[in-house]
């Protein structure tokens, strides 16, 4: 084997190595995008489910008026809270799903995931504030119409609802954090950022 053959063989091996590195980087990026897309879809599904539950609250307005004997205004506030919550959760689920992680650069996907995390806290603040106002009004009216024993039952329901909401909120937070961590790791390996 002479020197020219050795150089040609070296160049061929070098070009193969470059192709393999490019293929490796592409497959790693697709793997990251696939994992993040799965988390994104699961997160979006939780908000769509929450929106559907919110749409059931107006149906309970009749129960609030006829069975609990509370004022129409409390029932309307309860129904409005459900509708506002459903609209906000549907809109947020659409926003979560709006980024195609498979076709966009990782840095842009990371920016979207961080924006999802920020908007999640804003939605939580809005929902919690409105929910507290409705629940306080509901409990006040319930104490006047049904007595304090009904309020105790209402508080038990409130505590159970808060525990379920807290568990769901933590699960959603873990999904978002997994998305951010995966995208950050991919971004660091891809661009050195």
JSON list of N, CA, C and O in Angstrom, two decimals, residues 10-11 42 55 65 70 112 115 124 127 139 152 176-177 184:
[
{"chain": "A", "resi": 10, "resn": "UNK", "atom": "N", "xyz": [-7.85, 7.06, 4.15]},
{"chain": "A", "resi": 10, "resn": "UNK", "atom": "CA", "xyz": [-8.03, 7.95, 5.30]},
{"chain": "A", "resi": 10, "resn": "UNK", "atom": "C", "xyz": [-9.17, 8.94, 5.05]},
{"chain": "A", "resi": 10, "resn": "UNK", "atom": "O", "xyz": [-10.02, 9.18, 5.91]},
{"chain": "A", "resi": 11, "resn": "UNK", "atom": "N", "xyz": [-9.22, 9.52, 3.86]},
{"chain": "A", "resi": 11, "resn": "UNK", "atom": "CA", "xyz": [-10.28, 10.49, 3.52]},
{"chain": "A", "resi": 11, "resn": "UNK", "atom": "C", "xyz": [-11.66, 9.82, 3.51]},
{"chain": "A", "resi": 11, "resn": "UNK", "atom": "O", "xyz": [-12.64, 10.39, 3.96]},
{"chain": "A", "resi": 42, "resn": "UNK", "atom": "N", "xyz": [-49.24, 14.35, 26.80]},
{"chain": "A", "resi": 42, "resn": "UNK", "atom": "CA", "xyz": [-49.82, 13.96, 28.09]},
{"chain": "A", "resi": 42, "resn": "UNK", "atom": "C", "xyz": [-50.27, 15.20, 28.87]},
{"chain": "A", "resi": 42, "resn": "UNK", "atom": "O", "xyz": [-51.35, 15.21, 29.48]},
{"chain": "A", "resi": 55, "resn": "UNK", "atom": "N", "xyz": [-66.78, 22.06, 32.28]},
{"chain": "A", "resi": 55, "resn": "UNK", "atom": "CA", "xyz": [-68.06, 22.19, 31.57]},
{"chain": "A", "resi": 55, "resn": "UNK", "atom": "C", "xyz": [-69.20, 21.49, 32.31]},
{"chain": "A", "resi": 55, "resn": "UNK", "atom": "O", "xyz": [-70.37, 21.78, 32.04]},
{"chain": "A", "resi": 65, "resn": "UNK", "atom": "N", "xyz": [-79.47, 25.24, 43.28]},
{"chain": "A", "resi": 65, "resn": "UNK", "atom": "CA", "xyz": [-80.71, 26.02, 43.50]},
{"chain": "A", "resi": 65, "resn": "UNK", "atom": "C", "xyz": [-81.81, 25.16, 44.12]},
{"chain": "A", "resi": 65, "resn": "UNK", "atom": "O", "xyz": [-82.40, 25.54, 45.13]},
{"chain": "A", "resi": 70, "resn": "UNK", "atom": "N", "xyz": [-79.84, 27.37, 47.61]},
{"chain": "A", "resi": 70, "resn": "UNK", "atom": "CA", "xyz": [-78.98, 28.55, 47.61]},
{"chain": "A", "resi": 70, "resn": "UNK", "atom": "C", "xyz": [-79.49, 29.53, 46.57]},
{"chain": "A", "resi": 70, "resn": "UNK", "atom": "O", "xyz": [-80.32, 29.19, 45.72]},
{"chain": "A", "resi": 112, "resn": "UNK", "atom": "N", "xyz": [-40.48, 27.57, 24.08]},
{"chain": "A", "resi": 112, "resn": "UNK", "atom": "CA", "xyz": [-41.91, 27.27, 24.18]},
{"chain": "A", "resi": 112, "resn": "UNK", "atom": "C", "xyz": [-42.23, 26.55, 25.49]},
{"chain": "A", "resi": 112, "resn": "UNK", "atom": "O", "xyz": [-43.21, 26.86, 26.17]},
{"chain": "A", "resi": 115, "resn": "UNK", "atom": "N", "xyz": [-42.21, 28.95, 28.28]},
{"chain": "A", "resi": 115, "resn": "UNK", "atom": "CA", "xyz": [-43.42, 29.78, 28.23]},
{"chain": "A", "resi": 115, "resn": "UNK", "atom": "C", "xyz": [-44.63, 29.00, 28.76]},
{"chain": "A", "resi": 115, "resn": "UNK", "atom": "O", "xyz": [-45.48, 29.56, 29.46]},
{"chain": "A", "resi": 124, "resn": "UNK", "atom": "N", "xyz": [-52.98, 28.99, 37.00]},
{"chain": "A", "resi": 124, "resn": "UNK", "atom": "CA", "xyz": [-53.20, 28.56, 38.38]},
{"chain": "A", "resi": 124, "resn": "UNK", "atom": "C", "xyz": [-53.64, 29.74, 39.24]},
{"chain": "A", "resi": 124, "resn": "UNK", "atom": "O", "xyz": [-54.59, 29.62, 40.03]},
{"chain": "A", "resi": 127, "resn": "UNK", "atom": "N", "xyz": [-57.26, 30.71, 38.32]},
{"chain": "A", "resi": 127, "resn": "UNK", "atom": "CA", "xyz": [-58.21, 29.69, 38.76]},
{"chain": "A", "resi": 127, "resn": "UNK", "atom": "C", "xyz": [-58.34, 29.67, 40.28]},
{"chain": "A", "resi": 127, "resn": "UNK", "atom": "O", "xyz": [-59.45, 29.56, 40.82]},
{"chain": "A", "resi": 139, "resn": "UNK", "atom": "N", "xyz": [-69.88, 28.76, 50.60]},
{"chain": "A", "resi": 139, "resn": "UNK", "atom": "CA", "xyz": [-69.90, 28.33, 52.00]},
{"chain": "A", "resi": 139, "resn": "UNK", "atom": "C", "xyz": [-70.73, 29.28, 52.87]},
{"chain": "A", "resi": 139, "resn": "UNK", "atom": "O", "xyz": [-71.46, 28.85, 53.77]},
{"chain": "A", "resi": 152, "resn": "UNK", "atom": "N", "xyz": [-69.65, 21.84, 57.25]},
{"chain": "A", "resi": 152, "resn": "UNK", "atom": "CA", "xyz": [-68.61, 20.85, 57.56]},
{"chain": "A", "resi": 152, "resn": "UNK", "atom": "C", "xyz": [-68.45, 19.88, 56.39]},
{"chain": "A", "resi": 152, "resn": "UNK", "atom": "O", "xyz": [-67.34, 19.56, 55.97]},
{"chain": "A", "resi": 176, "resn": "UNK", "atom": "N", "xyz": [-43.86, 19.14, 32.78]},
{"chain": "A", "resi": 176, "resn": "UNK", "atom": "CA", "xyz": [-43.23, 20.33, 32.20]},
{"chain": "A", "resi": 176, "resn": "UNK", "atom": "C", "xyz": [-41.74, 20.34, 32.52]},
{"chain": "A", "resi": 176, "resn": "UNK", "atom": "O", "xyz": [-40.91, 20.64, 31.65]},
{"chain": "A", "resi": 177, "resn": "UNK", "atom": "N", "xyz": [-41.38, 20.00, 33.75]},
{"chain": "A", "resi": 177, "resn": "UNK", "atom": "CA", "xyz": [-39.96, 19.99, 34.11]},
{"chain": "A", "resi": 177, "resn": "UNK", "atom": "C", "xyz": [-39.19, 18.95, 33.31]},
{"chain": "A", "resi": 177, "resn": "UNK", "atom": "O", "xyz": [-38.05, 19.19, 32.91]},
{"chain": "A", "resi": 184, "resn": "UNK", "atom": "N", "xyz": [-33.20, 21.14, 27.50]},
{"chain": "A", "resi": 184, "resn": "UNK", "atom": "CA", "xyz": [-31.96, 21.81, 27.92]},
{"chain": "A", "resi": 184, "resn": "UNK", "atom": "C", "xyz": [-30.74, 20.92, 27.67]},
{"chain": "A", "resi": 184, "resn": "UNK", "atom": "O", "xyz": [-29.71, 21.37, 27.17]}
]
